[in-house]
XYZ file of C-alpha atoms in Angstrom:
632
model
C 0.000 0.000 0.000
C 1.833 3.626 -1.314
C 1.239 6.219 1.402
C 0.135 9.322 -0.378
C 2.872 12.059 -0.851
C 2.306 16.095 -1.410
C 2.534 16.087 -5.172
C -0.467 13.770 -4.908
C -2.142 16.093 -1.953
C -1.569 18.864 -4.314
C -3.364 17.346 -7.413
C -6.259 16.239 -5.322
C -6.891 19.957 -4.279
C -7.313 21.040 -7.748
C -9.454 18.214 -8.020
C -11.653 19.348 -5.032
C -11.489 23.089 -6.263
C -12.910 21.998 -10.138
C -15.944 19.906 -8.403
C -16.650 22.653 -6.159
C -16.436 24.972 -8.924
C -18.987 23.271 -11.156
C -21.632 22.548 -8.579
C -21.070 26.178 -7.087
C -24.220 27.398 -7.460
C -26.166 24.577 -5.622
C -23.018 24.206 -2.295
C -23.525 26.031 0.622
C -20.000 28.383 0.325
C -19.294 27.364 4.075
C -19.288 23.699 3.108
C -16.774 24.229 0.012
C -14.649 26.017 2.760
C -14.631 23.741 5.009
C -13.447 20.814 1.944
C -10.738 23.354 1.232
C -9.325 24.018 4.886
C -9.601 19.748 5.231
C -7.224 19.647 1.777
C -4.744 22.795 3.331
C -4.572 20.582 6.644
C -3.853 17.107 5.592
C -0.999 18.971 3.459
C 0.711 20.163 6.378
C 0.500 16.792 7.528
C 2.007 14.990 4.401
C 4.522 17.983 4.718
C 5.212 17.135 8.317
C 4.011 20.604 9.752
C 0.999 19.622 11.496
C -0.239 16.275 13.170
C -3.092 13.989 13.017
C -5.721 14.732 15.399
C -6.949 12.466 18.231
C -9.683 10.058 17.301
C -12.144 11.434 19.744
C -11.905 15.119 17.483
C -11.873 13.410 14.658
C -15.693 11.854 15.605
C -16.801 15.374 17.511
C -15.662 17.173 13.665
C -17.690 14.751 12.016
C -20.837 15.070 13.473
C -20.454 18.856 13.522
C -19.714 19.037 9.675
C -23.118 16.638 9.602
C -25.005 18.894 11.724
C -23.926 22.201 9.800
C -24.680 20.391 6.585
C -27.974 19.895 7.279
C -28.675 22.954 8.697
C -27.460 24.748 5.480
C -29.264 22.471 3.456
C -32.432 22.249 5.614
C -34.548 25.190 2.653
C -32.820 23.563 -0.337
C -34.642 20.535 -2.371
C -33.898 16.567 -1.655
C -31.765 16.230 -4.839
C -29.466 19.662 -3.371
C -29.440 17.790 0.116
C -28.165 14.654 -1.562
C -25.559 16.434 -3.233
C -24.330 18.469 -0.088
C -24.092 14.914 1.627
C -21.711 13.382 -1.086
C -19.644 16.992 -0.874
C -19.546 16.631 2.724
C -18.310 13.232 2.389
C -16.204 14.220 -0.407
C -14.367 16.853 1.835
C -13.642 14.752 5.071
C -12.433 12.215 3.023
C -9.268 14.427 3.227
C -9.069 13.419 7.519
C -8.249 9.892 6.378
C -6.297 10.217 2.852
C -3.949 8.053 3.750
C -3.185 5.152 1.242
C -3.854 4.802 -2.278
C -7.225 2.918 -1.695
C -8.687 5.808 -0.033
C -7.622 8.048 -2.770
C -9.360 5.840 -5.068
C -12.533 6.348 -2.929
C -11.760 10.412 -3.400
C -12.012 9.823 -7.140
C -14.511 7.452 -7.364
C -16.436 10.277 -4.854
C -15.562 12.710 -7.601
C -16.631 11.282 -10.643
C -20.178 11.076 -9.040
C -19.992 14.738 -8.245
C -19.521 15.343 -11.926
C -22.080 13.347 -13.002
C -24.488 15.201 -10.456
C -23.549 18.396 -12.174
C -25.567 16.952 -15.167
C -28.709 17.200 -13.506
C -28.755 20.809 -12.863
C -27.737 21.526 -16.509
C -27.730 19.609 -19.587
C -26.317 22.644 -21.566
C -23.044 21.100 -23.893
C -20.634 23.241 -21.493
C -21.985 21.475 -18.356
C -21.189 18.193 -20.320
C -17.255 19.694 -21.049
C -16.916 20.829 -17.903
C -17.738 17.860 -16.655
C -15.541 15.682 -18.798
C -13.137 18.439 -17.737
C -13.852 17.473 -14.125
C -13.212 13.694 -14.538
C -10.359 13.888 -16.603
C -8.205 15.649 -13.603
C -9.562 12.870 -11.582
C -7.676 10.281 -13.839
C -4.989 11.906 -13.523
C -4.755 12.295 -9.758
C -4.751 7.844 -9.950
C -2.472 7.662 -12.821
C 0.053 9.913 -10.619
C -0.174 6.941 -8.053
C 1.733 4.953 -10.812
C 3.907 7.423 -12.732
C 5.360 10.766 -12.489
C 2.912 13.105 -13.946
C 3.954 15.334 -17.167
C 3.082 17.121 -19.829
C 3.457 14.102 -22.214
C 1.689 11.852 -19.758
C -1.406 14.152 -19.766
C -1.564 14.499 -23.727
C -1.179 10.122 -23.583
C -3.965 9.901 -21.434
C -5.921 12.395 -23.353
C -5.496 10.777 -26.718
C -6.236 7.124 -25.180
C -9.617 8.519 -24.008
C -10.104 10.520 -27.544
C -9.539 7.167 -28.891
C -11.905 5.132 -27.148
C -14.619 8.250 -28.659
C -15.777 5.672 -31.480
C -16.400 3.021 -29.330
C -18.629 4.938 -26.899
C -19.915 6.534 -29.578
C -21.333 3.138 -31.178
C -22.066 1.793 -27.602
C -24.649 5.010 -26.998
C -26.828 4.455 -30.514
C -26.506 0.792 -29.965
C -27.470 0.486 -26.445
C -31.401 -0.662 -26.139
C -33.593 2.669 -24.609
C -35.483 1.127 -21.640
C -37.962 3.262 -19.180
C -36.060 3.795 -16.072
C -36.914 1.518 -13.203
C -37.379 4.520 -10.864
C -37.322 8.520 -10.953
C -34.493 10.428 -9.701
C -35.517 13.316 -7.528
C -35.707 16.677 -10.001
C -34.320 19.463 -8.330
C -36.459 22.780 -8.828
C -36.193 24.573 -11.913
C -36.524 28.175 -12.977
C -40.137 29.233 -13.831
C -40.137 30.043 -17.666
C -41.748 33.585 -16.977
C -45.139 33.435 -18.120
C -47.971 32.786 -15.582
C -51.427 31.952 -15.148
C -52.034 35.489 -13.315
C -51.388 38.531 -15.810
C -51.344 41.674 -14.200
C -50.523 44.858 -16.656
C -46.589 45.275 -15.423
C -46.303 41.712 -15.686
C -44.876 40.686 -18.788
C -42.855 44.100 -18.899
C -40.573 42.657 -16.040
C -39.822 39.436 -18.247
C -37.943 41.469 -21.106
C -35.155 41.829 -18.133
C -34.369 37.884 -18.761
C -32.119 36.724 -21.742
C -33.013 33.189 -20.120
C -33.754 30.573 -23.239
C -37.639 29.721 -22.989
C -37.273 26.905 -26.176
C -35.683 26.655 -29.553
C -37.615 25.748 -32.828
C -36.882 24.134 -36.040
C -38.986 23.863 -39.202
C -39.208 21.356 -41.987
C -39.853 23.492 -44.288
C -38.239 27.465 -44.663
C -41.253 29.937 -43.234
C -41.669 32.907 -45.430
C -43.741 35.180 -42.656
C -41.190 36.245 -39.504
C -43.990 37.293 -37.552
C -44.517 33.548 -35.270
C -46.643 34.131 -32.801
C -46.428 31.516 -30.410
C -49.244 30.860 -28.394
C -49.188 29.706 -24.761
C -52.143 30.314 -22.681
C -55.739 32.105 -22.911
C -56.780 34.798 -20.611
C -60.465 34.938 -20.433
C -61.099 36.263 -16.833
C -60.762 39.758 -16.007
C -61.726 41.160 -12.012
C -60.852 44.986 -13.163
C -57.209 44.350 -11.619
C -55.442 41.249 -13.069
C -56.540 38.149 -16.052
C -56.278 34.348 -15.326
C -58.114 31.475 -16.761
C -61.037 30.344 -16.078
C -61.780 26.262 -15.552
C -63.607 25.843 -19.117
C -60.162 26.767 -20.618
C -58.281 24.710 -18.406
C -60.021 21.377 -19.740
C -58.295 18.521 -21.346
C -59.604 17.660 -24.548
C -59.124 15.698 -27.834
C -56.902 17.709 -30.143
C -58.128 18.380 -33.785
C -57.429 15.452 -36.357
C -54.579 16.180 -38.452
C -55.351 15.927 -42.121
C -54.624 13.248 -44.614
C -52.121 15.978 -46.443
C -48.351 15.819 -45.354
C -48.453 18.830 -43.125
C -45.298 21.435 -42.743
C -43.754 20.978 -39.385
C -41.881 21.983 -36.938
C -40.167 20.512 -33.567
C -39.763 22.347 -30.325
C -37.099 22.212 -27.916
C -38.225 22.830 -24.335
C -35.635 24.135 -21.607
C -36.693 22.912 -17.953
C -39.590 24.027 -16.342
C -41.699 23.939 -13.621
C -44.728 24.455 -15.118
C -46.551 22.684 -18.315
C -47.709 25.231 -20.586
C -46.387 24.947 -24.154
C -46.050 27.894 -26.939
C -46.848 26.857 -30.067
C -47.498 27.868 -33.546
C -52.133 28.083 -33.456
C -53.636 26.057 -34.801
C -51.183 22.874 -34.657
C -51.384 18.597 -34.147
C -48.951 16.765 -32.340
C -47.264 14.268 -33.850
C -46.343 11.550 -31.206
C -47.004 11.845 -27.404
C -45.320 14.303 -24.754
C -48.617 16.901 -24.539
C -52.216 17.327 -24.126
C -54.343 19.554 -26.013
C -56.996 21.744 -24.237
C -60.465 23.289 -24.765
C -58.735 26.607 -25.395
C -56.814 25.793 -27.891
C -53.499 25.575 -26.289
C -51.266 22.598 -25.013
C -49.785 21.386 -21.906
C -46.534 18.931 -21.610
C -47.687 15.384 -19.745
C -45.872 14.009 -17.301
C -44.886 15.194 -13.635
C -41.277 16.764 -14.338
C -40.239 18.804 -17.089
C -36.646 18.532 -18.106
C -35.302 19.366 -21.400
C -37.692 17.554 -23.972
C -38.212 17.346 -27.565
C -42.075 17.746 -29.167
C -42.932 17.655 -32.742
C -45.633 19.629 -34.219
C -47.526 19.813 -37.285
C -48.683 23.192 -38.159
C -52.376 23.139 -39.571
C -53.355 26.224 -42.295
C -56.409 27.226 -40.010
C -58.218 26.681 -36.511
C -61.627 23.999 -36.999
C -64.562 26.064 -37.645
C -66.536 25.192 -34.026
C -69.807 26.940 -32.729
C -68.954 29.412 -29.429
C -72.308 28.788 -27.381
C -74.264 31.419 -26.729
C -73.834 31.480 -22.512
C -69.964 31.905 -23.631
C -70.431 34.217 -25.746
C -71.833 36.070 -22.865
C -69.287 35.493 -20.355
C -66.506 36.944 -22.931
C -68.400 39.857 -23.694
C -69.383 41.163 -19.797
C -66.682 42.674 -17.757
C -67.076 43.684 -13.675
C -68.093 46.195 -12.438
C -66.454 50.005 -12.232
C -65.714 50.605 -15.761
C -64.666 54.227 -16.424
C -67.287 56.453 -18.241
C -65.100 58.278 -20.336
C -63.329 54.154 -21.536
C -67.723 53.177 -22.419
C -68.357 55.978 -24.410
C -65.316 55.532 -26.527
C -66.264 51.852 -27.059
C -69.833 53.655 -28.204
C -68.435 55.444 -30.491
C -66.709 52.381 -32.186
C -69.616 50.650 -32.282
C -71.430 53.025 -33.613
C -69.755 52.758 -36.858
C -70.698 49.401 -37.301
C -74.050 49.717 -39.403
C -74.049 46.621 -41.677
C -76.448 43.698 -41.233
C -74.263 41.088 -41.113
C -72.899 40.258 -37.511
C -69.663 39.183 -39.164
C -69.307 42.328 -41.079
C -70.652 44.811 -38.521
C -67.893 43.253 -36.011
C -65.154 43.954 -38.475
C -66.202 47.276 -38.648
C -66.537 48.029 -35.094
C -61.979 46.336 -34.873
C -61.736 48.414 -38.047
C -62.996 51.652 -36.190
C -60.749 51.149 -33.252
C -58.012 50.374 -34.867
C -57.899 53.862 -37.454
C -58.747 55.497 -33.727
C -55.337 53.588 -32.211
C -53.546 55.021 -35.336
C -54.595 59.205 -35.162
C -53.609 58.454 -31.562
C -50.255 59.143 -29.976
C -49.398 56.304 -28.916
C -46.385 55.091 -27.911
C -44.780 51.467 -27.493
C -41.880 51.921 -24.973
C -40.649 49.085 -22.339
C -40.952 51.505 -19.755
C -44.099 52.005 -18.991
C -46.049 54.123 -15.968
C -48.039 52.312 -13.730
C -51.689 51.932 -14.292
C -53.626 50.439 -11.360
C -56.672 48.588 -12.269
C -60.101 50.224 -13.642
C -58.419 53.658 -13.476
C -55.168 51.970 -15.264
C -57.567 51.541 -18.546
C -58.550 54.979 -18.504
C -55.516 56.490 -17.904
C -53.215 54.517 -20.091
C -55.908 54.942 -23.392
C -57.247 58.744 -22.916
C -53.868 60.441 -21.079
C -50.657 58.370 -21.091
C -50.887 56.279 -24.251
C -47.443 54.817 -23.429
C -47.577 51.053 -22.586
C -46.132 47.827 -23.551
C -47.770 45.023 -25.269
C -50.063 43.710 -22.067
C -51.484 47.556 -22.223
C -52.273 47.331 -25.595
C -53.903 43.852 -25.628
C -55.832 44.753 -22.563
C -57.461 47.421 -23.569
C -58.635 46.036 -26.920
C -59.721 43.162 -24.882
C -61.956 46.339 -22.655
C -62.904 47.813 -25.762
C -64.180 44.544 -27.555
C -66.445 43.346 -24.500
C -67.957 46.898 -23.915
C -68.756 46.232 -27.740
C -70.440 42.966 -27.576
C -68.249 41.558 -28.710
C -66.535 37.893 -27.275
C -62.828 38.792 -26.580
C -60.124 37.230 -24.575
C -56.453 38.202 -23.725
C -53.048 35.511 -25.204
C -49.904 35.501 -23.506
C -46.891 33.727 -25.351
C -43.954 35.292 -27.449
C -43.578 36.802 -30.649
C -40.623 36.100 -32.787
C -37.054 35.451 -31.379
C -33.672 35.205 -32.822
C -33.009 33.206 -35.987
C -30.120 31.035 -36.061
C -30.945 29.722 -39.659
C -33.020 32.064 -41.326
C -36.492 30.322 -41.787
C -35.485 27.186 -40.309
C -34.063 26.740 -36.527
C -35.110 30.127 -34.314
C -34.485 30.977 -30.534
C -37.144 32.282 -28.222
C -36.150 33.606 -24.723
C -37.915 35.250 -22.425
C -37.071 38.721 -23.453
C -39.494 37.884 -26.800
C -42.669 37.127 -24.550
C -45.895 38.781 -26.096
C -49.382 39.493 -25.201
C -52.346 39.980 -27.928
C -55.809 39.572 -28.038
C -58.352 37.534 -29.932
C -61.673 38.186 -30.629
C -65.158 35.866 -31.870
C -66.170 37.456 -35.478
C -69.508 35.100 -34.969
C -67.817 32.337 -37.368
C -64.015 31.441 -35.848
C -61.860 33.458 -33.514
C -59.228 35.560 -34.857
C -55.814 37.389 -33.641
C -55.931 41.038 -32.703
C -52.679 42.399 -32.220
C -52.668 46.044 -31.186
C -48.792 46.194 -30.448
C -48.684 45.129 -34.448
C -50.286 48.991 -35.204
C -48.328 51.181 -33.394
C -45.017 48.869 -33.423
C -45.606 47.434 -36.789
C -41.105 46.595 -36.686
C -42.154 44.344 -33.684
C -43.322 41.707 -36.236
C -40.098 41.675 -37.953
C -37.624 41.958 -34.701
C -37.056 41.307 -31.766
C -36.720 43.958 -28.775
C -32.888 44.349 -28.932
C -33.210 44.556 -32.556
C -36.316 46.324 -33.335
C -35.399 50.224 -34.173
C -37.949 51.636 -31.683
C -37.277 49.281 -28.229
C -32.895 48.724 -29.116
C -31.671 51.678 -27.372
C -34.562 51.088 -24.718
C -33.654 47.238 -24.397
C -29.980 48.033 -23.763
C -30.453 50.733 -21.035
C -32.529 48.415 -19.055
C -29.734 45.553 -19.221
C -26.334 44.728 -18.210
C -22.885 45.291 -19.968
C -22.476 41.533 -19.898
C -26.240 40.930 -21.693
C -25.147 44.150 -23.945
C -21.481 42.475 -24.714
C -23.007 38.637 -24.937
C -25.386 40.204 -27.611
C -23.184 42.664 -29.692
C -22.523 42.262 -33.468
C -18.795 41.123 -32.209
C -19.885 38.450 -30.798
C -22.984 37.188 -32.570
C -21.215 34.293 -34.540
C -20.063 32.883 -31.394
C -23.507 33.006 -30.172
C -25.261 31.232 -33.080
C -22.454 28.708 -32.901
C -23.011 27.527 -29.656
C -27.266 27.365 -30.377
C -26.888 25.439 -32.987
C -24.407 23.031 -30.966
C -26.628 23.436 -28.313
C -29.496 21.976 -30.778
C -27.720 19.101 -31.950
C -26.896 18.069 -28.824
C -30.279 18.312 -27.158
C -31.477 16.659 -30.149
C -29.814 13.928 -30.806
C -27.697 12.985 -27.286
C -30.989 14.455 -24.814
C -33.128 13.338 -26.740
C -31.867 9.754 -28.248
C -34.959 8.148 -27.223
C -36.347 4.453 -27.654
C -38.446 5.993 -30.669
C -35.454 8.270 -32.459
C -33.316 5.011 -32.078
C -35.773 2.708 -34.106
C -36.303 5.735 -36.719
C -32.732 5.428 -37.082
C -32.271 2.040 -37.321
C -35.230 2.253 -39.762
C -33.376 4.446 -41.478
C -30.473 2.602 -41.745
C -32.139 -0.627 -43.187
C -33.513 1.016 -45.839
C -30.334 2.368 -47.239
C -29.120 -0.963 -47.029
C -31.526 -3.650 -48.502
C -30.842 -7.131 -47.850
C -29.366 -6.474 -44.549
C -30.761 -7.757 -41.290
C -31.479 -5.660 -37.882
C -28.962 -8.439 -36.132
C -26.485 -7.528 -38.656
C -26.515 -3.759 -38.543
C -26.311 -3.582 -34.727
C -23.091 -6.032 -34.900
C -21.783 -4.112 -38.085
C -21.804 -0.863 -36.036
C -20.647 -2.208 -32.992
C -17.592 -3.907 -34.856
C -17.346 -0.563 -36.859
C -16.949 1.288 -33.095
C -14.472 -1.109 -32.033
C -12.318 -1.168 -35.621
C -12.166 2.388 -35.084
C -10.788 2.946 -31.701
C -8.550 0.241 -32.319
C -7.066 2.109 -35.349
C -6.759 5.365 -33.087
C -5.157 3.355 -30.740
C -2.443 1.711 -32.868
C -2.105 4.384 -34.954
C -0.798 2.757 -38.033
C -0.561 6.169 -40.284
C 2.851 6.743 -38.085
C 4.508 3.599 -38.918
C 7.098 3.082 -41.346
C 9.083 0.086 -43.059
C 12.316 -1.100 -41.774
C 14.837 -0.308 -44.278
C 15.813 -3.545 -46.389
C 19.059 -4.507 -44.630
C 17.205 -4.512 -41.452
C 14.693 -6.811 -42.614
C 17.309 -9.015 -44.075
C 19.264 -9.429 -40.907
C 16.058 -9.921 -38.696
C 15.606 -13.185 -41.150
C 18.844 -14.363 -40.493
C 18.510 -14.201 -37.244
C 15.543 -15.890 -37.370
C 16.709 -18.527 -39.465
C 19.752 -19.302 -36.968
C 17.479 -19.359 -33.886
C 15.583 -22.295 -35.611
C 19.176 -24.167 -35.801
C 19.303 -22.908 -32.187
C 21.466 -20.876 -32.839
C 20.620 -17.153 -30.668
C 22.277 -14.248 -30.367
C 23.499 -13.811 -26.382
C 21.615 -10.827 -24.471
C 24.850 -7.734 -24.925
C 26.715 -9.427 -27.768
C 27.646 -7.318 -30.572
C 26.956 -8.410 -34.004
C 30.706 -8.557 -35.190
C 30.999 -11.129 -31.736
C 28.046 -13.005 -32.529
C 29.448 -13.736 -36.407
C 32.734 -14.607 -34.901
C 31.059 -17.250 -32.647
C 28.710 -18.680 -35.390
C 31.880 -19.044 -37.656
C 32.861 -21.533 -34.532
C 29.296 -23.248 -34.237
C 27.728 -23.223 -37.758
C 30.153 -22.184 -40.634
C 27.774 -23.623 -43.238
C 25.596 -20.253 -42.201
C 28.582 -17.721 -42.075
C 28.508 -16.468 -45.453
C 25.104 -15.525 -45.672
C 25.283 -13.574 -41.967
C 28.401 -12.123 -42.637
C 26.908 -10.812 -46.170
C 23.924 -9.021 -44.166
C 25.654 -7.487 -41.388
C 27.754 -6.500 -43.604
C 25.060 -4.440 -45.537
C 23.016 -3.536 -42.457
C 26.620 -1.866 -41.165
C 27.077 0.252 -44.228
C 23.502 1.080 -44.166
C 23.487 2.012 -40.347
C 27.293 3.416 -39.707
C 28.600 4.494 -43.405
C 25.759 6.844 -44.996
């Protein structure tokens, strides 16, 4: 058994430092302290400046490092507890680093650490930085064996890099099976939207460059105005919207049509709600949400980690009769509406004169919208406050400076004091295109509220924002002429740096390795496996599942093995070489062999002695192989 020296001390520190580092956010700093002080101490031992403690401390520091743990960890979630246990584990193992074997423990300790990072973040930099993480681990055991270099890092480096095509074929190959039990989720960020929309709400969101989901299409979309729709609004108590129950119900989605529909997959980021944004109308295609009575969808399950949903995106919404006791429930409002807010509703509706309800409601949108536009009105991100009934009145007669909840609430208001069945959307609108037409990003900065309204036949989008912003449609709020300069005041340098012009490649480049990775690592499930396989058969006919699993498998294999060996870096012997490798060969079948130290000359003088019959031909290729190696 080696006893551990400081070079290995040393090397374990950095070990403990690049755990702590990557699971930073979710340690109690006192407990990362405490790991480091544990390192700086058994140092001083190895280095023969400080002593071992008596048993009896060692037990009394133990359950006080328990007892502190828990106590720091007593608001945080059960996965977070469970990780502060293996950390506090993690850093007393440094009271008994001995030997090797309790090194090994240290790195065994560590490479679960790493792997816990995953479940906070499945981002492609959590996955390097893990990697990261358990490569210095492997190096703290290999310098048990051999002193540590430069050229012994890059070895064990390219070993690993070779073994890539193995693990590689081991991962597609590798049968997807439903997990025999649920690891506990830790809590993840709310995506920003809610169920409760108060007028300032949504304005606060535009602070967050947080990613809400990422979206790619099948086929190039001409339109960049994507309104993605989340959740209906249709309850209004004169201070704040929510939904009401009828919306809330689970129904059976629309039946997709027989036509091969244009579509489009979403990729979610964590949540801890279940509300999806998609493109309206739209038909799942698979399983993973649920479709309700308002028209929008909800993710199934009880934890929502990074998923993939596919989508097909329908040309319009089912034509479906609004009943008459809804119709009425959309087009009330409570009481204390404004005077002055009901006599400019009047005089919209007042315009409307034609017979048809259809047409007369058109008229009465048309009417407040050319009223919006001889208006003042102003889009700006920082909006005055406007407290309930009074809020409305103020924000369309005095103020007229709001952001996009302002606008879509008071054409809501306006609509309902019309007669007319209207309802408040919350989603997002646009986001930032990584490949024009085909893969965009939506954060939170892009959410969106609009309103829709019953013509008497289907409902329909109203989008007030859309007249007095009209560049909304086409950018986002950091790009958009009118809301850039107001978008960068109200965020950081980093945000402003992260987002610059200098840096945008970078940016795109890591979405779209974020995408692939989500997509086809994340997301390699039991059902993308088969369509691969699938895939696979049919490009080549005649061949047999069993033969294409063993085929890639011994493809993996062939392929680390040629890393491994690396046969583009050897080279033929030179011809005189070969020749007197033969010879010798051909004596040590007469038992003839050459003596361990014995020069070649001696070795020809001695088989002159045993075997003359073979002298001529040896002395011939030494001969050569001398020239060769000593004259040129």
């Amino acid at each position: 058994m080696n006893t551990l020296g400081a070079r290995s001390i040393h090397l374990s520190l950095v070990c403990y430092l690049a755990s702590a580092l990557i699971l930073m956010p979710h340690l109690p700093w006192l407990l990362v302290l405490v790991g480091g002080a544990c390192g700086w101490w058994r140092l001083r031992v190895v280095q023969g400046l400080a002593s071992l403690p008596k048993p009896r401390w060692v037990k009394l520091i133990l359950l006080l490092m328990v007892l502190l743990t828990l106590w720091l960890s007593y608001s945080m979630d059960l996965f977070d507890k469970l990780v502060n246990v293996v950390m506090l584990g993690y850093s007393l193992k440094y009271i008994e680093l001995h030997q090797r074997r309790d090194l090994e423990v240290f790195v065994l300790t560590g490479f679960f650490l790493a792997s816990f990072s995953l479940v906070f973040s499945s981002q492609p930099l959590a996955a390097v930085l893990a990697l990261l993480v358990c490569f210095i681990h492997l190096l703290l055991l290999l310098s048990l064996d051999v002193r540590l270099s430069f050229k012994q890092g890059k070895m064990l480096g390219l070993w690993l890099l070779a073994m890539s095509p193995l693990a590689v074929a081991l991962f597609v190959l590798t049968p997807r099976l439903a997990p025999l039990w649920k690891m506990p989720r830790p809590d993840t960020t709310q995506t920003g939207l809610s169920e409760v929309v108060r007028p300032g709400d949504i304005s606060q969101l535009i602070r967050s460059d947080k990613l809400a989901f990422r979206a790619e299409f099948s086929q190039a979309q001409i339109s960049t105005s994507l309104y993605w729709r989340a959740m209906v609004l249709d309850q209004f108590d004169g201070e704040q919207w929510t939904r009401s129950a009828l919306a809330k119900q689970i129904v059976e989605p629309p039946d997709a049509p027989l036509t091969t529909l244009p579509s489009y997959q979403l990729l979610l980021e964590p949540a801890s709600n279940n509300w999806l944004a998609t493109l309206h109308p739209s038909v799942l295609n698979g399983s993973g949400a649920q479709f309700q009575a308002d028209g929008s969808w909800l993710r199934s399950g009880d934890s929502f980690a990074r998923q993939l949903l596919r989508f097909g995106q329908l040309s319009d919404a089912e034509l479906q009769p609004l009943p008459q006791a809804e119709q009425r429930r959309l087009s009330t409002l409570p009481q204390g509406i404004p005077d002055a807010v009901s006599r400019l509703a009047s005089q919209f509706s007042a315009q409307a004169t034609a017979q048809s309800s259809v047409v007369r409601t058109e008229q009465a949108i048309a009417a407040m919208q050319q009223w919006f536009l001889a208006q003042a009105f102003v889009y700006t991100l920082n909006p005055p406050a406007y407290p309930a009934w009074l809020g409305v009145e103020e924000f369309l007669l005095r103020q007229q400076r709001g952001f996009c909840v302002h606008y879509a609430q008071s054409a809501v208001v306006l609509a309902r004091l019309m007669g007319i069945p209207a309802r408040m959307v919350t989603g997002y609108l646009g986001g930032e295109w990584q490949q024009p037409g085909l893969r965009i990003s939506v954060r939170h900065y892009d959410a969106h509220a609009w309103a829709e309204y019953w013509n008497g036949q289907r409902w329909l989008r109203l989008d007030p924002t859309a007249w007095i912003a009209p560049d909304r449609l086409e950018f986002n709020l950091q790009q958009s002429p009118s809301t850039a300069a107001q978008w960068h005041n109200i965020h950081s340098w980093g945000q402003r740096l992260w987002y610059s012009q200098g840096l945008n490649q970078l940016r795109l480049l890591m979405a779209q390795a974020d995408f692939w990775w989500a997509t086809w690592v994340l997301n390699f499930d039991q059902a993308r496996q088969l369509s691969l396989f699938s895939h696979l058969l049919k490009r080549l006919p005649g061949s047999s599942l069993w033969m294409l699993t063993t085929s890639l498998l011994l493809l993996g294999i062939l392929l680390s093995a040629v890393a491994l060996a690396k046969p583009w870096r050897w080279r033929l012997p030179p011809a005189e070489l070969r020749a007197l490798r033969w010879q010798l060969y051909l004596l040590e079948r007469h038992d003839i062999h050459r003596r361990s130290g014995e020069t070649l000359d001696q070795f020809v003088a001695r088989v002159e002695l045993e075997s003359p019959k073979h002298l001529a031909a040896l002395r011939q290729t030494v001969r050569a192989y001398q020239q060769r190696r000593y004259l040129e």
